[in-house]
Structures are given as C-alpha cells and as structure tokens.
XYZ file of C-alpha atoms in Angstrom:
680
model
C 117.772 101.302 59.622
C 117.319 103.429 62.757
C 116.437 102.073 66.204
C 113.587 104.597 66.468
C 111.962 103.456 63.208
C 108.552 101.796 63.448
C 108.478 98.004 63.237
C 106.183 98.387 60.197
C 109.413 98.798 58.193
C 110.416 95.205 58.949
C 109.712 92.714 56.173
C 106.831 90.429 57.127
C 105.188 92.882 59.530
C 102.041 94.414 58.083
C 99.358 96.485 59.780
C 97.625 93.487 61.378
C 100.829 91.978 62.750
C 102.045 95.401 63.894
C 98.998 95.624 66.193
C 99.916 92.266 67.718
C 103.464 93.462 68.411
C 102.006 96.647 69.935
C 100.134 94.523 72.490
C 103.593 93.468 73.714
C 104.619 97.163 73.921
C 106.763 96.755 70.822
C 106.408 99.849 68.639
C 109.929 100.636 67.451
C 112.879 98.572 66.332
C 114.567 99.297 69.675
C 111.491 97.992 71.503
C 111.822 94.800 69.467
C 115.544 94.435 70.174
C 114.883 94.956 73.893
C 112.088 92.364 73.913
C 114.457 89.925 75.571
C 113.948 86.152 75.758
C 112.265 84.965 78.945
C 114.123 81.641 78.743
C 116.161 79.493 76.363
C 115.881 75.984 74.969
C 119.140 74.072 75.039
C 119.384 72.169 71.784
C 123.135 71.636 71.936
C 123.143 68.156 73.484
C 122.080 65.186 71.337
C 120.439 62.507 73.458
C 119.991 58.803 72.804
C 116.572 57.191 72.862
C 117.385 55.280 76.047
C 118.443 58.520 77.834
C 115.406 60.713 77.240
C 113.082 61.880 80.035
C 109.378 61.431 79.348
C 107.466 64.703 79.232
C 110.561 66.810 78.537
C 111.924 68.082 75.240
C 114.969 66.490 73.647
C 117.185 66.658 70.563
C 117.582 63.276 68.848
C 119.592 62.209 65.807
C 118.127 59.334 63.853
C 117.973 57.495 60.552
C 114.559 57.112 58.870
C 113.924 53.354 58.699
C 110.287 53.324 57.515
C 108.775 55.374 54.726
C 106.465 58.133 56.000
C 102.812 57.130 55.786
C 99.792 59.449 55.753
C 96.508 58.248 57.239
C 93.231 60.135 57.069
C 91.434 59.867 60.412
C 88.452 62.096 59.562
C 87.636 65.035 57.276
C 89.718 67.575 59.179
C 92.468 65.311 60.512
C 95.259 63.305 58.915
C 98.373 61.868 60.548
C 101.833 61.312 59.080
C 103.980 58.686 60.830
C 107.528 57.407 60.380
C 110.061 55.447 62.428
C 113.624 56.638 63.060
C 116.480 54.839 64.781
C 119.610 55.821 66.673
C 122.286 53.584 68.160
C 120.225 52.867 71.293
C 116.776 52.216 69.843
C 113.843 53.357 67.730
C 111.443 56.286 68.087
C 108.237 57.183 66.275
C 107.666 60.542 64.573
C 104.105 61.909 64.334
C 102.857 64.983 62.454
C 99.222 66.171 62.344
C 97.658 67.746 59.238
C 101.008 68.065 57.481
C 100.749 65.529 54.624
C 103.659 67.219 52.830
C 105.973 65.602 55.412
C 105.679 62.403 53.375
C 107.910 63.978 50.737
C 110.021 66.082 53.106
C 111.887 63.294 54.872
C 113.616 60.529 52.962
C 113.949 56.860 53.830
C 117.522 55.986 54.815
C 118.609 59.586 55.542
C 119.762 60.981 58.899
C 118.033 63.965 60.528
C 117.948 65.923 63.764
C 114.566 65.935 65.539
C 113.499 68.170 68.423
C 110.284 67.920 70.417
C 108.464 66.673 73.493
C 109.083 63.022 74.376
C 106.171 60.653 75.105
C 105.747 56.889 75.287
C 102.765 55.033 73.790
C 102.404 51.243 73.816
C 106.012 50.977 74.964
C 107.400 53.049 72.082
C 109.139 56.426 72.362
C 107.301 59.109 70.357
C 107.846 62.733 69.354
C 104.717 64.588 68.236
C 105.087 67.470 65.771
C 108.892 67.526 65.999
C 111.000 70.225 64.424
C 113.578 68.638 62.130
C 116.667 69.471 60.089
C 119.066 67.728 57.753
C 122.451 66.858 59.224
C 124.331 69.275 56.947
C 121.820 72.102 57.400
C 121.090 72.103 61.130
C 121.112 75.809 62.070
C 117.343 76.032 62.314
C 117.225 73.318 64.980
C 120.675 73.015 66.594
C 121.904 75.513 69.225
C 120.564 77.693 72.054
C 117.096 78.912 71.102
C 115.408 81.980 72.645
C 111.824 81.772 73.917
C 109.825 85.009 74.067
C 106.708 86.311 75.737
C 103.927 86.054 73.131
C 100.418 87.248 72.496
C 97.686 85.381 70.627
C 98.436 85.489 66.908
C 102.224 85.785 67.242
C 104.568 82.798 67.214
C 108.110 82.334 68.480
C 109.198 82.213 64.861
C 107.549 85.596 64.140
C 109.652 87.274 66.806
C 112.868 85.381 66.023
C 112.636 86.183 62.318
C 111.889 89.860 62.949
C 114.808 90.284 65.347
C 117.133 88.346 63.064
C 116.267 90.724 60.217
C 117.199 93.879 62.104
C 119.957 92.852 64.506
C 122.766 93.036 61.939
C 121.383 95.975 59.960
C 120.463 98.492 62.640
C 122.764 101.256 63.897
C 123.129 100.876 67.663
C 124.930 103.755 69.347
C 126.928 102.788 72.434
C 126.887 105.761 74.779
C 130.132 104.477 76.306
C 133.052 105.319 74.027
C 135.755 102.849 73.008
C 138.142 104.080 75.704
C 135.620 103.312 78.455
C 134.721 99.949 76.932
C 138.415 98.994 76.930
C 139.176 100.466 80.358
C 136.407 98.504 82.074
C 136.785 95.448 79.780
C 133.184 95.565 78.580
C 131.487 93.552 75.855
C 130.753 95.513 72.672
C 127.129 96.694 72.859
C 125.933 95.664 69.405
C 127.354 92.181 69.956
C 125.619 92.052 73.340
C 122.237 92.746 71.716
C 122.921 90.112 69.060
C 124.054 87.410 71.461
C 121.282 87.928 74.010
C 118.943 86.754 71.233
C 121.169 84.381 69.266
C 123.951 83.061 71.505
C 126.387 80.499 70.179
C 127.312 79.356 73.698
C 126.170 79.927 77.270
C 129.383 81.787 78.002
C 128.589 84.189 75.172
C 125.005 84.533 76.417
C 126.091 85.347 79.982
C 128.655 87.901 78.799
C 126.046 89.603 76.597
C 123.478 89.645 79.384
C 125.971 91.124 81.861
C 126.723 94.033 79.513
C 123.029 94.819 79.035
C 122.403 94.571 82.790
C 125.278 96.993 83.315
C 123.611 99.481 80.966
C 120.340 99.292 82.914
C 122.198 100.072 86.134
C 124.282 102.804 84.488
C 121.189 104.728 83.465
C 119.639 104.856 86.958
C 122.959 105.450 88.726
C 124.002 108.335 86.509
C 120.525 109.894 86.612
C 120.540 109.910 90.419
C 124.058 111.308 90.696
C 123.252 113.980 88.129
C 120.100 114.965 90.062
C 122.127 115.130 93.258
C 124.858 117.315 91.714
C 122.358 119.616 90.015
C 120.485 120.054 93.284
C 123.717 121.112 95.005
C 124.701 123.498 92.197
C 121.380 125.139 91.486
C 119.596 125.405 94.796
C 120.215 128.096 97.360
C 120.033 126.281 100.658
C 117.608 127.722 103.164
C 119.684 129.024 106.027
C 118.911 127.248 109.280
C 120.980 128.817 112.037
C 122.166 126.467 114.757
C 123.537 129.199 116.995
C 123.873 129.077 120.766
C 120.219 129.963 121.379
C 119.003 127.175 119.077
C 121.448 124.632 120.523
C 120.368 125.559 124.072
C 116.761 124.678 123.234
C 117.839 121.452 121.518
C 119.868 120.508 124.611
C 116.838 121.228 126.820
C 114.735 118.940 124.637
C 117.329 116.142 124.628
C 117.939 116.403 128.382
C 114.190 116.151 129.043
C 113.973 112.742 127.378
C 113.622 109.631 129.564
C 116.534 108.068 127.669
C 119.958 109.092 126.430
C 120.618 109.399 122.700
C 122.815 106.608 121.382
C 126.194 107.363 119.829
C 124.676 106.375 116.481
C 121.852 108.922 116.855
C 124.361 111.618 117.819
C 126.473 110.821 114.747
C 123.461 111.225 112.446
C 122.610 114.550 114.114
C 126.200 115.686 113.545
C 125.850 114.836 109.831
C 122.671 116.919 109.642
C 124.305 119.826 111.504
C 127.299 119.639 109.173
C 125.020 120.003 106.146
C 123.489 123.119 107.703
C 126.842 124.651 108.669
C 128.086 124.219 105.096
C 124.952 125.813 103.651
C 124.220 122.524 101.858
C 120.544 121.671 101.332
C 119.799 118.611 103.429
C 118.811 115.776 101.119
C 119.259 112.765 103.327
C 117.878 109.292 103.979
C 118.001 108.271 107.633
C 117.675 104.530 107.924
C 117.611 102.591 111.130
C 116.282 99.364 112.475
C 112.901 99.068 114.155
C 112.935 101.045 117.408
C 116.359 102.610 116.783
C 115.133 106.144 117.499
C 114.573 107.958 114.224
C 111.479 109.849 115.415
C 113.325 111.933 118.010
C 115.811 113.036 115.334
C 112.870 114.167 113.187
C 111.482 116.124 116.151
C 114.845 117.846 116.713
C 115.041 118.863 113.048
C 111.438 120.142 113.129
C 112.360 122.211 116.178
C 115.375 123.724 114.359
C 113.119 124.505 111.392
C 110.534 126.190 113.635
C 113.138 128.201 115.564
C 114.401 129.535 112.231
C 110.940 130.797 111.285
C 110.037 128.170 108.685
C 107.203 125.673 108.435
C 108.007 121.989 108.697
C 105.965 119.000 107.562
C 106.255 115.302 108.289
C 104.348 112.895 106.017
C 103.564 109.411 107.328
C 101.732 106.473 105.694
C 98.950 105.877 108.228
C 96.529 107.961 110.265
C 97.365 106.069 113.442
C 101.051 106.928 113.067
C 100.210 110.569 112.247
C 98.098 110.851 115.399
C 100.851 109.218 117.447
C 103.484 111.658 116.144
C 101.130 114.605 116.678
C 100.443 113.747 120.303
C 104.101 113.009 121.027
C 105.407 116.285 119.538
C 102.623 118.383 121.050
C 103.210 116.864 124.490
C 106.989 117.281 124.264
C 106.820 120.914 123.111
C 104.167 121.760 125.693
C 106.259 120.318 128.514
C 109.243 122.402 127.398
C 107.063 125.493 126.844
C 108.039 125.657 123.179
C 105.421 127.741 121.417
C 104.436 126.144 118.120
C 101.096 125.742 116.381
C 100.887 122.142 115.217
C 98.333 120.835 112.708
C 97.192 117.250 112.265
C 96.140 116.707 108.646
C 94.539 113.304 108.204
C 90.837 112.851 107.520
C 88.699 115.860 108.386
C 85.243 115.697 109.951
C 83.900 118.202 107.424
C 84.972 120.115 104.330
C 84.675 123.313 106.383
C 87.230 122.047 108.908
C 89.545 121.053 106.084
C 89.328 124.475 104.414
C 90.000 126.214 107.730
C 93.091 124.069 108.276
C 94.367 124.651 104.720
C 93.886 128.397 105.178
C 95.946 128.395 108.375
C 98.687 126.345 106.709
C 98.873 128.625 103.650
C 98.895 131.779 105.796
C 101.656 130.445 108.045
C 99.515 130.249 111.193
C 100.457 126.577 111.525
C 104.177 126.080 112.125
C 104.417 122.300 111.992
C 102.166 119.923 110.066
C 101.811 116.195 110.742
C 100.033 114.594 107.791
C 99.308 111.547 105.687
C 99.669 111.490 101.881
C 96.712 113.895 101.515
C 99.203 116.709 102.128
C 100.498 116.343 98.549
C 97.131 117.368 97.054
C 97.247 120.448 94.826
C 95.200 122.717 97.075
C 97.574 122.265 100.031
C 99.889 125.290 100.063
C 102.513 126.536 102.510
C 103.670 130.058 103.263
C 107.350 129.243 103.821
C 108.026 125.512 103.833
C 111.552 124.882 105.096
C 111.701 121.184 105.953
C 110.026 118.112 104.482
C 110.285 114.807 106.354
C 108.885 111.603 104.888
C 108.526 108.809 107.449
C 108.502 105.145 106.412
C 109.864 106.130 103.001
C 109.354 102.677 101.442
C 105.593 103.337 101.564
C 105.948 106.365 99.277
C 107.413 106.812 95.810
C 109.865 109.289 94.327
C 106.941 111.090 92.698
C 105.093 111.627 96.012
C 108.259 112.795 97.710
C 108.880 115.276 94.892
C 105.272 116.545 94.969
C 105.642 117.436 98.629
C 109.105 118.981 98.200
C 107.848 121.163 95.331
C 105.445 122.892 97.720
C 108.412 124.863 99.051
C 111.337 126.771 97.548
C 114.216 124.311 97.918
C 113.239 123.033 101.390
C 115.535 120.702 103.274
C 114.502 117.075 102.736
C 114.800 114.151 105.140
C 113.375 110.716 104.420
C 113.285 108.023 107.081
C 112.991 104.282 106.773
C 112.644 101.628 109.447
C 113.187 99.033 106.749
C 116.973 98.723 106.628
C 117.939 98.855 102.985
C 120.810 96.827 101.482
C 123.443 99.044 99.891
C 122.616 97.818 96.397
C 118.966 98.783 96.841
C 119.803 102.170 98.317
C 122.114 102.894 95.371
C 119.270 102.145 92.987
C 116.290 103.678 94.768
C 117.902 106.485 96.757
C 120.971 107.345 94.703
C 119.987 111.025 94.797
C 120.177 111.105 98.608
C 122.956 111.120 101.183
C 122.499 108.194 103.542
C 122.809 108.208 107.330
C 122.453 105.039 109.348
C 121.408 104.427 112.947
C 122.901 101.022 113.645
C 122.638 100.853 117.442
C 119.478 100.258 119.477
C 118.815 102.247 122.676
C 120.451 100.871 125.831
C 118.429 98.475 127.958
C 116.569 96.842 125.060
C 116.657 93.049 125.270
C 116.803 91.101 121.975
C 113.383 89.703 121.080
C 113.277 85.917 121.377
C 111.743 84.482 118.199
C 110.310 81.008 117.641
C 108.813 79.327 114.584
C 106.308 76.592 115.423
C 103.351 74.824 113.848
C 99.725 75.224 114.882
C 99.854 72.314 117.348
C 101.597 74.805 119.666
C 98.784 77.374 119.492
C 97.120 76.514 122.822
C 100.485 76.459 124.613
C 101.209 79.927 123.212
C 97.810 81.151 124.409
C 98.634 79.891 127.911
C 101.975 81.686 127.750
C 100.194 84.901 126.691
C 97.856 84.463 129.664
C 100.881 84.168 131.984
C 102.359 87.377 130.544
C 99.017 89.173 130.991
C 98.998 88.133 134.652
C 102.389 89.853 134.947
C 100.780 93.021 133.617
C 102.018 92.647 130.033
C 100.114 92.840 126.717
C 100.092 90.912 123.431
C 99.383 91.267 119.729
C 97.865 88.409 117.737
C 98.321 89.274 114.085
C 96.397 87.696 111.198
C 96.951 87.987 107.423
C 93.264 88.556 106.626
C 90.281 90.338 108.159
C 87.332 88.159 107.156
C 86.926 84.422 107.501
C 88.964 82.655 104.838
C 89.192 78.937 104.064
C 92.992 79.002 103.833
C 93.944 81.681 106.356
C 93.233 82.357 110.005
C 91.303 85.627 109.998
C 91.286 88.376 112.611
C 87.491 88.202 112.996
C 87.486 84.419 113.386
C 90.236 84.373 116.025
C 88.738 87.325 117.893
C 85.330 85.630 118.120
C 86.942 82.371 119.244
C 89.262 83.834 121.891
C 86.797 86.207 123.538
C 84.528 83.204 124.170
C 87.403 80.865 125.065
C 90.707 81.184 126.900
C 90.570 84.995 127.049
C 86.905 85.338 127.998
C 87.882 87.060 131.264
C 90.542 89.232 129.610
C 90.103 92.624 127.951
C 90.460 91.777 124.251
C 89.731 93.817 121.127
C 90.206 93.825 117.364
C 91.873 96.324 114.999
C 91.908 96.236 111.195
C 91.714 98.498 108.162
C 87.924 98.411 107.788
C 87.259 99.870 111.228
C 86.483 103.596 111.136
C 89.157 106.038 112.257
C 87.428 107.048 115.469
C 87.181 103.418 116.597
C 90.800 102.739 115.552
C 92.032 105.687 117.599
C 89.948 104.637 120.600
C 91.197 101.032 120.420
C 94.848 102.081 120.088
C 94.507 104.545 122.968
C 93.006 101.848 125.208
C 95.749 99.409 124.199
C 98.429 102.038 124.865
C 96.872 102.716 128.292
C 96.972 98.956 129.073
C 93.166 98.788 129.251
C 93.166 96.263 126.384
C 95.397 93.274 127.113
C 95.219 91.347 123.829
C 94.875 93.061 120.460
C 93.785 90.909 117.515
C 94.945 92.807 114.457
C 96.103 92.876 110.845
C 99.147 94.634 109.384
C 97.527 97.979 110.234
C 99.932 97.886 113.215
C 103.017 97.316 111.041
C 104.196 100.908 111.026
C 105.177 103.037 113.984
C 102.838 101.772 116.716
C 104.676 102.199 120.028
C 103.383 100.306 123.078
C 106.384 99.572 125.361
C 104.313 97.302 127.632
C 103.501 94.822 124.814
C 105.829 91.812 125.037
C 104.311 89.181 122.723
C 103.701 89.201 118.984
C 101.977 86.066 117.677
C 101.835 85.990 113.867
C 99.369 83.580 112.249
C 100.207 82.140 108.788
C 103.670 83.685 109.014
C 104.593 82.231 105.629
C 102.296 84.818 104.014
C 104.659 87.678 104.844
C 108.091 88.665 103.608
C 111.063 88.691 105.952
C 111.353 92.474 106.027
C 107.648 92.797 106.860
C 107.839 90.130 109.564
C 110.772 92.001 111.080
C 108.714 95.211 111.066
C 105.808 93.426 112.751
C 108.110 91.851 115.325
C 109.346 95.371 116.065
C 105.994 96.277 117.623
C 107.254 94.482 120.757
C 110.619 94.763 122.490
C 110.181 98.513 123.010
C 110.382 98.410 126.798
C 112.834 96.907 129.283
C 111.039 93.554 129.680
C 111.897 90.424 127.697
C 109.734 90.189 124.560
C 108.782 87.286 122.314
C 107.708 86.742 118.717
C 105.946 83.517 117.705
C 105.800 82.669 113.997
C 102.983 80.207 113.411
C 103.004 78.165 110.191
C 102.161 74.655 109.030
C 104.037 75.157 105.766
C 106.973 72.721 105.786
C 108.549 73.718 102.471
C 112.315 74.241 102.568
C 111.938 77.801 101.260
C 109.490 78.829 103.989
C 111.517 77.153 106.731
C 114.701 78.846 105.503
C 112.973 82.238 105.623
C 111.568 81.635 109.100
C 114.978 80.513 110.389
C 116.498 83.826 109.313
C 114.154 85.580 111.767
C 114.656 83.007 114.497
C 118.431 83.380 114.302
C 118.761 87.148 113.814
C 117.295 90.444 115.001
C 119.608 92.501 112.765
C 117.345 94.331 110.314
C 120.155 94.965 107.822
C 121.045 91.265 107.642
C 117.353 90.304 107.423
C 116.723 92.829 104.660
C 119.664 91.462 102.660
C 118.433 87.869 103.098
C 114.911 88.953 102.108
C 116.361 90.433 98.938
C 118.248 87.206 98.181
C 115.345 84.858 98.951
C 112.422 86.772 97.461
C 113.955 89.263 95.037
C 113.445 93.025 95.153
C 110.067 93.121 93.452
C 108.180 92.069 96.513
C 109.271 94.858 98.780
C 111.266 97.450 96.888
C 109.304 97.721 93.646
C 110.684 100.223 91.137
C 107.215 100.944 89.765
C 106.114 101.991 93.252
C 108.990 104.464 93.288
C 108.121 105.854 89.855
C 111.326 104.552 88.274
C 111.910 102.624 85.053
C 111.840 98.925 85.854
C 114.676 96.597 84.904
C 114.183 94.108 82.090
C 117.243 91.997 82.867
C 118.812 93.315 86.053
C 117.923 91.726 89.378
C 119.210 93.521 92.454
C 119.313 90.275 94.421
C 121.580 88.553 91.881
C 123.588 91.262 90.156
C 125.023 93.303 92.999
C 128.576 93.045 91.640
C 127.451 94.494 88.284
C 125.653 97.335 90.081
C 128.843 98.250 91.934
C 130.774 98.185 88.637
C 128.141 100.489 87.121
C 128.527 102.824 90.080
C 132.310 102.925 89.577
C 131.881 103.706 85.868
C 129.409 106.515 86.627
C 131.800 108.062 89.156
C 134.616 107.860 86.595
C 132.455 109.506 83.891
C 131.392 112.348 86.181
C 134.876 112.938 87.587
C 136.344 113.034 84.074
C 133.792 115.705 83.114
C 132.644 113.919 79.955
C 129.329 115.741 79.511
C 128.678 114.143 76.126
C 128.438 110.662 77.655
C 126.470 111.999 80.638
C 123.810 113.571 78.452
C 123.537 110.521 76.183
C 122.821 108.282 79.180
C 120.417 110.816 80.691
C 118.575 111.018 77.387
C 117.990 107.246 77.430
C 116.830 107.390 81.074
C 114.471 110.321 80.430
C 112.901 108.536 77.455
C 112.131 105.590 79.734
C 110.591 107.933 82.311
C 108.352 109.382 79.593
C 107.180 105.884 78.669
C 106.216 105.262 82.321
C 104.203 108.482 82.522
C 102.412 107.613 79.260
C 101.376 104.156 80.500
C-alpha cells in the first residue's frame, strides 16, 4: 500500500464515507496518517467508585451483581440497566436502545467500564459506557486518541481506518539510518504508529518529537536551499560605494540632528560588506520601536539612486508612506540631491495613476514610496535595483516575492520593528541574513508604563491635562471605532471628552474609516502640535512619529497582544521628554495580569516578543498562513524551540555533507505542501 493511494482503497471506506473524510482534507493514505489526534483519553488508571469526579470520565473495574434488565419506556426508547460493584461501592450501568446488552454482560463476571460519571438519587451512574472483559481489554484499556470529526464520521471510523494502514503502508524516511543514529532519532514509521496508538506517554512524547522535528526540517532546509541557490544563481547588481558615493552618504549622515548609534553603524557595515563582495543583499533588519531603521533605508536608497537604479520601499499604510515620502523628499532637497520621488498610494483618478505608472516604467521616477498596490501586475520598473519592505510582519513571503520579481535580481532589504525571537526568525525568515539594531538613540528616556483599572481614568485625564499645559500631546487609543457594549470605542470617548474635561483643548479623532484626505490632515495637525489629544485606533500602530507626544493611554489593553502593545507604546518616547504609557483594563485574570506586567517591567522589545510567543503562541502574531508557508500540524514555536534548533543543526549537517539525495527528498515534501496551500 502506497502513502499516495486514495483512501477509497481502505476496507470500510466507500464513496459516501470517502466524501466525509474529504471534508477533513483527507484524500490520501498519507493525509489520513497525518490526521493527528487533537487530544488523548487516559484509560490507564483504574479508579474506585469513591474516587471518581462527577462530570468527568473514568475507568472502573466491577463485578456484575444484578442481572441486566431491559425496560421499554416508549415506542422508540428502551433502557438496559445493571448494577456493578468494586471494592469501594456500587455503580449503575445504563444503556439506551441497546437491548442486546442484556445478553452481552454476564451476572457474576468482572468487566472494565469507561464513561462519564454522574450521580442520581445518591447512586453513581455511567451512561452508555464502553466495556471490555478482563482478559480482552485492548479495546478499552490504554491511551486513546481523539480526532477532529465531521458529521457522519465517528472516532471509531478514524481509529479503525488508521489501524488498518499503519502497519501495512510503506513510509519512506528521508533521513537515512546513519543520520537517525547520529542524532539519536526515533524511527519514523514507529513515530507515525505511536502518535496514534501509544502504549505509554513516554512513547507518545518521543513519537511526537520526531514528527515535530520533521516539520521543522522541511521549512529549515527549504529556506537554506533558497538562500544558497540565490547566491549561486543570481548575478548581484553592482552598487559601487566609491569615494564619491561615500562622500554623499557622509554629507547625509552629518546633516542629521542626531548621531547614528554604534548598532546602526554595524548594520550599515554589514550591508556595505555584502556590496563589496558582490553578494546580493538579502537581509532582514530588525530593531526595536524607534531604533532608527528608517534612516538606514534612506541611505541604501541613496546608494541605489547614485548607482543609476530605481529603488522602492513598500509600507503597510498610506499614512506611513506619506510620512516616508515627505521625510526623504525634504532630506534630499536640503542636501540638493536630485532624485524624482513618487508616492504610490491611492490616486485621485485613473489618469493620474496611469501617468505615474508610465513614469515609473520609463525610469523617470528614481525612488518609489508605495503601499501594497505596488505589487499589482501593471506596475513595471525600468531598472529596479533595490526593494525595501518596511514593517515586514504585515506582508507575506508571496508579496515580498511579487515585488522582488519586478526587477532582475534586485537587492532586498526587509525591516521589522517587531523584534523577532530567534526561533521565529529561523522559521519565517530562514532565507534571509539577519541584522539587528539593539541600541536606541542617545537621549531617549525609558517609557514609564503602568497598568491600572478604570477607576483611575479621571486621574489619568487630569495628568494628560497637566502634560498638555506643559506643551505636550497625548494619544488615547481604543480597540474599536463604533460604540460597543463590551469595549470603549473611539467615537464614544471622543464625544465624551470634547464635551467634558478636554472641552477647551484641541482634540480630534483618527480611525480606519476616515477618508485619506482627512487622515492626512489630522496627522499633519497632530504633528504640528495643533491637535493636543488624538483619540485613535490601531491605525497609529505603525511608523507614526510625533516626538512631542508623551502619553499613550490604551483602553481595554487586554484586547491586544504584547508585541502589539509594545508597538503602540512606541508611538511615544520619541523625543527627549519623559513619556508614559497607561494600560487600562478591568480584567483581573492571572493571564491578563501576567501579560500586562511584562510591559510594566520591560521596554526591551526582544524580551517582550519572546514572552508574547510563550504566553500567546505564534499564531496570533506570526501566522504561517499570512506568510504563505505550510502551517505546522504538531510543532509549536513557543514550546518546541529546542527541537527547532536540533532541526537546524541537522539541516546544516546535511548541506555541509553534500547529500543532495536527502536534500531533494525533503524539498519534494515541502514543495508538495506548498502546492496544497496554493490549491486551497
């Protein structure tokens, strides 16, 4: 039996049942084998009647002390009852519409019973228990898998089908015996068998670890292969960084109102080194909020322009695109650097759009600042040399590739203000070199963060008023726009504050439903300190830079993840004045309080990101589907970091040893999973 055979070949699966399995995305025997249990029932511990917990399931051993009796309640209902006894007491057994049970269990014999425990009229009961004879207990005793189902399929249907094939199918382990022995791995076929039918929890955990390792192996090797192939097959565009270019870079850097940090200089050196070695830049630059990634992007765009190529930077929001556009245009103008810069967000008319596209494709625009619309098919470049993706976590691998493919092997830089734990970066950005800015600019004071309940709201408003009187500004951030029974909305708070404590203060509102012209106007007025308090939603999460803002008040803070809260907090603390972040929540759960305390105690984005991963799991913020990658069925980046590092070591060993046969086998598995994603 082959793993690629259709499940229709399995005994007991006909056309009708095959369709039910298909609903669960089970089409082949391998799909069935990889339909892993979602949990397990522990039927290894026999309990006594006086130990059981009402409402839970339990395994009891008892002697039948009353003959089973069948009573007809009505035409379509009959009940079979019997009493069993163990050394601590009696329990009643009840079966519905199964009159044959009268002859299935025998007075005076011992049996195992498994089911949900209830108590009626003071007596312990098990309704519809599974049962087995003492000498034939395999069907009830042990660790039992529980699977995701669909209507019409039972747990037994899936168990029986897997049991039929697990010992008869040929499963090819792409790791050879030498590798299995060297890294002390569990044999793959046994791992598949024992993930479904473990004889002990130790065996189950060992099997699961091997299958998790395989999931990591596939992504790790695929990324490293992509990286190596890119280095081998692409002719790097030559960006000269000669004396003339460096002189202009020095002029730009010296014109800045701040000095580059040592960390920023180190990242620049890594980029220069790539260029000197004629290596195509393929690099992730990650740094905490406000660490100074944008100026590095500007320097690289300048190098690109001075070498006669077009450069593009793609950002997730129009506000951020406009901010970058104005900053770069102003900087270049001040330094008398001649460059035609295009802003590609939403166009006022199709005519304007076509004119802009024409100038981009003919090379009349040198630098392009854009949102994701730049990846559309009709956007073409004359000689694209550099692609920068800002706030990379907002885009997927597919979008990044679509933009890169618009040039002939352009240099690629992706930037993220969401510090990424090493395990995540290995899995999501394994095809990239990684540079880290881990020092904030000098003069920045750590943001003071407090978590309080809503009884403090008026005191916070008074504190905001005091800061406004000092010439400062504040954000009040809400999780929703419209009035909501459970959440404090931006509209509701705005209406309340402009009539209340801030009635004499310039106050405005900003959210996703406001048109672009109004958004731009509001942000400009806030930047110019003409708006003192900005009521907003997460539209301000990315890239908004207002150094004079010193307070961020976040309503219903429990609604956000740690990494997102850290991003939002990063909208303040960008100047030299002391800044504050207030996390407002009435949720007293231990989980919420633990998360809030992480932010109160730390401003280190890398630590916060790691804790976010541990407390929430990767799916909330670093989703694989978002990145266009095969999702994990068993692996969890927050729990299995040690296995990921082992997988990385194995991949490096395979590639260094030059074993192409193993490489291509693993890549084949990975590519098949990619195809399944594109088909769905």
